[in-house]
Amino acid sequence: GRAYAASLCDISTSGARLELQTAKPLTQLSGPALLELPDLPPLRAFVRWTDQHSLGLSFAAPLTLESLAAWLAGRSRLSAPRGAGRVAV
């Protein structure tokens, strides 16, 4: 696989939408992925769709609503961009 720097656009308990920092379109990415975000353990996922420089992931195991809410609240308190991360596909 290959790792990409990514910006998190959307996240839910069941998946995420990311914008990858790559010059090449992502039309050929598929299969398992590993999402790494600050202050969360690595999240195993599957690529469900790609669109030029964005991709959609569904998590192998859903996040709990409590853990997602706590993570979002923590990112907000830090005034840190919640979107900085990495994805390996």
GROMACS .gro file of N, CA, C and O in nm:
model
  356
    1GLY      N    1   0.080  -0.118   0.000
    1GLY     CA    2   0.000   0.000   0.000
    1GLY      C    3   0.086   0.126   0.000
    1GLY      O    4   0.208   0.121  -0.002
    2ARG      N    5   0.017   0.236   0.003
    2ARG     CA    6   0.083   0.366   0.002
    2ARG      C    7   0.014   0.459   0.101
    2ARG      O    8  -0.108   0.453   0.118
    3ALA      N    9   0.090   0.545   0.167
    3ALA     CA   10   0.034   0.639   0.265
    3ALA      C   11   0.023   0.777   0.202
    3ALA      O   12   0.110   0.819   0.126
    4TYR      N   13  -0.086   0.847   0.234
    4TYR     CA   14  -0.112   0.981   0.183
    4TYR      C   15  -0.141   1.075   0.299
    4TYR      O   16  -0.211   1.037   0.394
    5ALA      N   17  -0.091   1.198   0.292
    5ALA     CA   18  -0.135   1.303   0.384
    5ALA      C   19  -0.280   1.334   0.347
    5ALA      O   20  -0.316   1.335   0.229
    6ALA      N   21  -0.363   1.357   0.447
    6ALA     CA   22  -0.505   1.375   0.421
    6ALA      C   23  -0.564   1.485   0.507
    6ALA      O   24  -0.517   1.509   0.618
    7SER      N   25  -0.667   1.547   0.455
    7SER     CA   26  -0.748   1.642   0.531
    7SER      C   27  -0.885   1.579   0.551
    7SER      O   28  -0.949   1.536   0.454
    8LEU      N   29  -0.929   1.573   0.674
    8LEU     CA   30  -1.058   1.517   0.707
    8LEU      C   31  -1.166   1.620   0.674
    8LEU      O   32  -1.164   1.732   0.725
    9CYS      N   33  -1.259   1.582   0.588
    9CYS     CA   34  -1.369   1.671   0.551
    9CYS      C   35  -1.493   1.644   0.635
    9CYS      O   36  -1.559   1.737   0.679
   10ASP      N   37  -1.525   1.517   0.655
   10ASP     CA   38  -1.643   1.475   0.732
   10ASP      C   39  -1.608   1.347   0.805
   10ASP      O   40  -1.531   1.265   0.755
   11ILE      N   41  -1.670   1.330   0.923
   11ILE     CA   42  -1.653   1.205   0.997
   11ILE      C   43  -1.784   1.174   1.068
   11ILE      O   44  -1.856   1.264   1.110
   12SER      N   45  -1.816   1.045   1.074
   12SER     CA   46  -1.932   0.998   1.148
   12SER      C   47  -1.890   0.871   1.223
   12SER      O   48  -1.774   0.830   1.215
   13THR      N   49  -1.982   0.809   1.291
   13THR     CA   50  -1.948   0.686   1.362
   13THR      C   51  -1.916   0.572   1.266
   13THR      O   52  -1.843   0.480   1.301
   14SER      N   53  -1.965   0.581   1.142
   14SER     CA   54  -1.946   0.470   1.048
   14SER      C   55  -1.845   0.495   0.937
   14SER      O   56  -1.811   0.402   0.863
   15GLY      N   57  -1.795   0.618   0.922
   15GLY     CA   58  -1.701   0.643   0.814
   15GLY      C   59  -1.653   0.786   0.808
   15GLY      O   60  -1.682   0.867   0.895
   16ALA      N   61  -1.579   0.815   0.701
   16ALA     CA   62  -1.519   0.948   0.687
   16ALA      C   63  -1.500   0.981   0.540
   16ALA      O   64  -1.488   0.892   0.455
   17ARG      N   65  -1.496   1.112   0.512
   17ARG     CA   66  -1.461   1.162   0.379
   17ARG      C   67  -1.331   1.240   0.394
   17ARG      O   68  -1.318   1.326   0.482
   18LEU      N   69  -1.234   1.210   0.309
   18LEU     CA   70  -1.102   1.271   0.316
   18LEU      C   71  -1.064   1.333   0.184
   18LEU      O   72  -1.103   1.283   0.078
   19GLU      N   73  -0.987   1.439   0.191
   19GLU     CA   74  -0.924   1.495   0.072
   19GLU      C   75  -0.775   1.466   0.084
   19GLU      O   76  -0.712   1.502   0.184
   20LEU      N   77  -0.722   1.397  -0.016
   20LEU     CA   78  -0.581   1.358  -0.011
   20LEU      C   79  -0.495   1.459  -0.083
   20LEU      O   80  -0.536   1.520  -0.182
   21GLN      N   81  -0.375   1.476  -0.032
   21GLN     CA   82  -0.280   1.569  -0.092
   21GLN      C   83  -0.193   1.491  -0.190
   21GLN      O   84  -0.087   1.443  -0.155
   22THR      N   85  -0.245   1.479  -0.312
   22THR     CA   86  -0.176   1.407  -0.417
   22THR      C   87  -0.204   1.474  -0.551
   22THR      O   88  -0.312   1.530  -0.572
   23ALA      N   89  -0.107   1.468  -0.639
   23ALA     CA   90  -0.123   1.531  -0.770
   23ALA      C   91  -0.201   1.442  -0.867
   23ALA      O   92  -0.258   1.490  -0.963
   24LYS      N   93  -0.204   1.311  -0.841
   24LYS     CA   94  -0.272   1.219  -0.932
   24LYS      C   95  -0.415   1.192  -0.886
   24LYS      O   96  -0.440   1.179  -0.766
   25PRO      N   97  -0.508   1.179  -0.979
   25PRO     CA   98  -0.646   1.143  -0.942
   25PRO      C   99  -0.650   1.006  -0.873
   25PRO      O  100  -0.566   0.920  -0.899
   26LEU      N  101  -0.749   0.986  -0.788
   26LEU     CA  102  -0.757   0.866  -0.705
   26LEU      C  103  -0.850   0.760  -0.759
   26LEU      O  104  -0.895   0.675  -0.685
   27THR      N  105  -0.881   0.761  -0.883
   27THR     CA  106  -0.984   0.673  -0.937
   27THR      C  107  -0.954   0.525  -0.920
   27THR      O  108  -1.043   0.444  -0.931
   28GLN      N  109  -0.829   0.487  -0.890
   28GLN     CA  110  -0.797   0.344  -0.884
   28GLN      C  111  -0.776   0.291  -0.743
   28GLN      O  112  -0.741   0.176  -0.726
   29LEU      N  113  -0.799   0.373  -0.641
   29LEU     CA  114  -0.783   0.325  -0.504
   29LEU      C  115  -0.905   0.246  -0.462
   29LEU      O  116  -1.018   0.284  -0.489
   30SER      N  117  -0.881   0.134  -0.395
   30SER     CA  118  -0.991   0.052  -0.342
   30SER      C  119  -0.935  -0.040  -0.235
   30SER      O  120  -0.814  -0.049  -0.216
   31GLY      N  121  -1.024  -0.108  -0.166
   31GLY     CA  122  -0.983  -0.207  -0.068
   31GLY      C  123  -0.964  -0.153   0.071
   31GLY      O  124  -1.013  -0.047   0.107
   32PRO      N  125  -0.888  -0.229   0.154
   32PRO     CA  126  -0.868  -0.189   0.293
   32PRO      C  127  -0.782  -0.064   0.306
   32PRO      O  128  -0.699  -0.035   0.221
   33ALA      N  129  -0.805   0.009   0.416
   33ALA     CA  130  -0.729   0.131   0.444
   33ALA      C  131  -0.709   0.142   0.594
   33ALA      O  132  -0.780   0.078   0.673
   34LEU      N  133  -0.614   0.224   0.633
   34LEU     CA  134  -0.589   0.254   0.774
   34LEU      C  135  -0.583   0.405   0.788
   34LEU      O  136  -0.499   0.470   0.727
   35LEU      N  137  -0.675   0.460   0.867
   35LEU     CA  138  -0.683   0.605   0.887
   35LEU      C  139  -0.618   0.641   1.020
   35LEU      O  140  -0.653   0.583   1.124
   36GLU      N  141  -0.525   0.735   1.017
   36GLU     CA  142  -0.460   0.784   1.137
   36GLU      C  143  -0.495   0.931   1.157
   36GLU      O  144  -0.468   1.013   1.069
   37LEU      N  145  -0.558   0.960   1.271
   37LEU     CA  146  -0.594   1.096   1.308
   37LEU      C  147  -0.537   1.127   1.445
   37LEU      O  148  -0.524   1.037   1.528
   38PRO      N  149  -0.502   1.253   1.472
   38PRO     CA  150  -0.447   1.289   1.603
   38PRO      C  151  -0.542   1.250   1.717
   38PRO      O  152  -0.663   1.271   1.706
   39ASP      N  153  -0.487   1.192   1.821
   39ASP     CA  154  -0.560   1.159   1.944
   39ASP      C  155  -0.665   1.049   1.929
   39ASP      O  156  -0.752   1.034   2.014
   40LEU      N  157  -0.659   0.972   1.820
   40LEU     CA  158  -0.743   0.854   1.804
   40LEU      C  159  -0.654   0.736   1.768
   40LEU      O  160  -0.552   0.755   1.702
   41PRO      N  161  -0.692   0.616   1.811
   41PRO     CA  162  -0.615   0.500   1.764
   41PRO      C  163  -0.635   0.484   1.614
   41PRO      O  164  -0.734   0.533   1.558
   42PRO      N  165  -0.544   0.417   1.544
   42PRO     CA  166  -0.562   0.394   1.400
   42PRO      C  167  -0.696   0.324   1.373
   42PRO      O  168  -0.737   0.235   1.448
   43LEU      N  169  -0.764   0.369   1.269
   43LEU     CA  170  -0.896   0.317   1.235
   43LEU      C  171  -0.888   0.233   1.108
   43LEU      O  172  -0.854   0.285   1.001
   44ARG      N  173  -0.921   0.105   1.120
   44ARG     CA  174  -0.927   0.019   1.001
   44ARG      C  175  -1.055   0.052   0.925
   44ARG      O  176  -1.161   0.072   0.986
   45ALA      N  177  -1.042   0.058   0.793
   45ALA     CA  178  -1.156   0.100   0.711
   45ALA      C  179  -1.146   0.036   0.573
   45ALA      O  180  -1.049  -0.035   0.543
   46PHE      N  181  -1.246   0.064   0.491
   46PHE     CA  182  -1.250   0.020   0.352
   46PHE      C  183  -1.282   0.140   0.264
   46PHE      O  184  -1.370   0.219   0.298
   47VAL      N  185  -1.213   0.150   0.152
   47VAL     CA  186  -1.243   0.257   0.055
   47VAL      C  187  -1.374   0.220  -0.014
   47VAL      O  188  -1.386   0.113  -0.072
   48ARG      N  189  -1.472   0.310  -0.007
   48ARG     CA  190  -1.602   0.286  -0.069
   48ARG      C  191  -1.619   0.363  -0.199
   48ARG      O  192  -1.693   0.320  -0.287
   49TRP      N  193  -1.552   0.478  -0.211
   49TRP     CA  194  -1.561   0.556  -0.335
   49TRP      C  195  -1.442   0.650  -0.344
   49TRP      O  196  -1.379   0.681  -0.244
   50THR      N  197  -1.412   0.692  -0.465
   50THR     CA  198  -1.309   0.793  -0.489
   50THR      C  199  -1.363   0.893  -0.590
   50THR      O  200  -1.448   0.859  -0.673
   51ASP      N  201  -1.312   1.016  -0.582
   51ASP     CA  202  -1.357   1.122  -0.673
   51ASP      C  203  -1.242   1.221  -0.687
   51ASP      O  204  -1.227   1.308  -0.603
   52GLN      N  205  -1.161   1.204  -0.787
   52GLN     CA  206  -1.044   1.288  -0.812
   52GLN      C  207  -0.947   1.285  -0.694
   52GLN      O  208  -0.865   1.197  -0.688
   53HIS      N  209  -0.959   1.378  -0.598
   53HIS     CA  210  -0.865   1.385  -0.486
   53HIS      C  211  -0.932   1.356  -0.352
   53HIS      O  212  -0.874   1.381  -0.247
   54SER      N  213  -1.055   1.305  -0.355
   54SER     CA  214  -1.127   1.272  -0.233
   54SER      C  215  -1.160   1.124  -0.231
   54SER      O  216  -1.165   1.059  -0.335
   55LEU      N  217  -1.181   1.072  -0.110
   55LEU     CA  218  -1.227   0.935  -0.099
   55LEU      C  219  -1.317   0.919   0.021
   55LEU      O  220  -1.311   0.997   0.116
   56GLY      N  221  -1.403   0.819   0.014
   56GLY     CA  222  -1.494   0.786   0.123
   56GLY      C  223  -1.454   0.655   0.185
   56GLY      O  224  -1.423   0.559   0.114
   57LEU      N  225  -1.450   0.652   0.317
   57LEU     CA  226  -1.416   0.531   0.391
   57LEU      C  227  -1.534   0.486   0.475
   57LEU      O  228  -1.608   0.569   0.529
   58SER      N  229  -1.551   0.356   0.489
   58SER     CA  230  -1.641   0.301   0.590
   58SER      C  231  -1.553   0.227   0.689
   58SER      O  232  -1.463   0.153   0.650
   59PHE      N  233  -1.575   0.253   0.818
   59PHE     CA  234  -1.493   0.192   0.922
   59PHE      C  235  -1.527   0.045   0.938
   59PHE      O  236  -1.643   0.006   0.930
   60ALA      N  237  -1.425  -0.037   0.962
   60ALA     CA  238  -1.445  -0.181   0.984
   60ALA      C  239  -1.527  -0.203   1.111
   60ALA      O  240  -1.611  -0.293   1.116
   61ALA      N  241  -1.502  -0.122   1.214
   61ALA     CA  242  -1.580  -0.125   1.338
   61ALA      C  243  -1.623   0.018   1.367
   61ALA      O  244  -1.539   0.108   1.372
   62PRO      N  245  -1.752   0.041   1.383
   62PRO     CA  246  -1.798   0.179   1.404
   62PRO      C  247  -1.740   0.241   1.531
   62PRO      O  248  -1.714   0.171   1.629
   63LEU      N  249  -1.718   0.371   1.526
   63LEU     CA  250  -1.682   0.446   1.646
   63LEU      C  251  -1.806   0.458   1.733
   63LEU      O  252  -1.917   0.465   1.681
   64THR      N  253  -1.787   0.463   1.864
   64THR     CA  254  -1.903   0.492   1.949
   64THR      C  255  -1.933   0.640   1.937
   64THR      O  256  -1.843   0.722   1.912
   65LEU      N  257  -2.058   0.675   1.954
   65LEU     CA  258  -2.098   0.815   1.948
   65LEU      C  259  -2.025   0.895   2.057
   65LEU      O  260  -1.981   1.007   2.034
   66GLU      N  261  -2.007   0.833   2.173
   66GLU     CA  262  -1.939   0.899   2.284
   66GLU      C  263  -1.793   0.930   2.249
   66GLU      O  264  -1.744   1.040   2.277
   67SER      N  265  -1.723   0.834   2.189
   67SER     CA  266  -1.581   0.857   2.156
   67SER      C  267  -1.567   0.961   2.046
   67SER      O  268  -1.477   1.045   2.050
   68LEU      N  269  -1.657   0.958   1.948
   68LEU     CA  270  -1.652   1.059   1.841
   68LEU      C  271  -1.682   1.198   1.896
   68LEU      O  272  -1.611   1.294   1.865
   69ALA      N  273  -1.783   1.209   1.981
   69ALA     CA  274  -1.818   1.339   2.039
   69ALA      C  275  -1.703   1.392   2.124
   69ALA      O  276  -1.670   1.512   2.118
   70ALA      N  277  -1.640   1.305   2.202
   70ALA     CA  278  -1.527   1.347   2.286
   70ALA      C  279  -1.410   1.393   2.200
   70ALA      O  280  -1.344   1.493   2.230
   71TRP      N  281  -1.384   1.322   2.091
   71TRP     CA  282  -1.273   1.360   2.002
   71TRP      C  283  -1.300   1.494   1.938
   71TRP      O  284  -1.214   1.582   1.934
   72LEU      N  285  -1.423   1.513   1.888
   72LEU     CA  286  -1.458   1.641   1.824
   72LEU      C  287  -1.449   1.755   1.925
   72LEU      O  288  -1.400   1.863   1.893
   73ALA      N  289  -1.497   1.733   2.047
   73ALA     CA  290  -1.490   1.837   2.149
   73ALA      C  291  -1.345   1.870   2.183
   73ALA      O  292  -1.309   1.986   2.200
   74GLY      N  293  -1.260   1.770   2.192
   74GLY     CA  294  -1.118   1.791   2.221
   74GLY      C  295  -1.049   1.869   2.112
   74GLY      O  296  -0.968   1.957   2.139
   75ARG      N  297  -1.082   1.840   1.988
   75ARG     CA  298  -1.021   1.913   1.876
   75ARG      C  299  -1.068   2.058   1.878
   75ARG      O  300  -0.993   2.149   1.849
   76SER      N  301  -1.193   2.081   1.914
   76SER     CA  302  -1.247   2.216   1.919
   76SER      C  303  -1.179   2.298   2.029
   76SER      O  304  -1.146   2.414   2.010
   77ARG      N  305  -1.158   2.236   2.146
   77ARG     CA  306  -1.092   2.305   2.257
   77ARG      C  307  -0.950   2.345   2.224
   77ARG      O  308  -0.902   2.447   2.267
   78LEU      N  309  -0.883   2.262   2.147
   78LEU     CA  310  -0.743   2.288   2.111
   78LEU      C  311  -0.731   2.390   2.000
   78LEU      O  312  -0.622   2.434   1.968
   79SER      N  313  -0.842   2.425   1.938
   79SER     CA  314  -0.841   2.512   1.820
   79SER      C  315  -0.748   2.455   1.713
   79SER      O  316  -0.686   2.528   1.638
   80ALA      N  317  -0.737   2.326   1.712
   80ALA     CA  318  -0.651   2.258   1.614
   80ALA      C  319  -0.737   2.209   1.498
   80ALA      O  320  -0.852   2.172   1.518
   81PRO      N  321  -0.681   2.210   1.381
   81PRO     CA  322  -0.760   2.156   1.269
   81PRO      C  323  -0.784   2.009   1.292
   81PRO      O  324  -0.693   1.933   1.318
   82ARG      N  325  -0.911   1.968   1.289
   82ARG     CA  326  -0.940   1.828   1.314
   82ARG      C  327  -0.906   1.743   1.193
   82ARG      O  328  -0.911   1.622   1.198
   83GLY      N  329  -0.870   1.808   1.083
   83GLY     CA  330  -0.853   1.736   0.960
   83GLY      C  331  -0.717   1.683   0.927
   83GLY      O  332  -0.702   1.610   0.832
   84ALA      N  333  -0.614   1.718   1.002
   84ALA     CA  334  -0.479   1.672   0.968
   84ALA      C  335  -0.468   1.523   1.001
   84ALA      O  336  -0.495   1.481   1.112
   85GLY      N  337  -0.427   1.443   0.903
   85GLY     CA  338  -0.413   1.300   0.927
   85GLY      C  339  -0.341   1.232   0.813
   85GLY      O  340  -0.283   1.297   0.726
   86ARG      N  341  -0.346   1.099   0.816
   86ARG     CA  342  -0.283   1.016   0.715
   86ARG      C  343  -0.373   0.899   0.686
   86ARG      O  344  -0.439   0.847   0.776
   87VAL      N  345  -0.372   0.855   0.563
   87VAL     CA  346  -0.445   0.733   0.529
   87VAL      C  347  -0.353   0.646   0.445
   87VAL      O  348  -0.285   0.692   0.355
   88ALA      N  349  -0.349   0.517   0.480
   88ALA     CA  350  -0.272   0.418   0.404
   88ALA      C  351  -0.371   0.329   0.331
   88ALA      O  352  -0.464   0.276   0.391
   89VAL      N  353  -0.351   0.316   0.200
   89VAL     CA  354  -0.441   0.238   0.117
   89VAL      C  355  -0.361   0.134   0.044
   89VAL      O  356  -0.255   0.160  -0.005
   0.00000   0.00000   0.00000
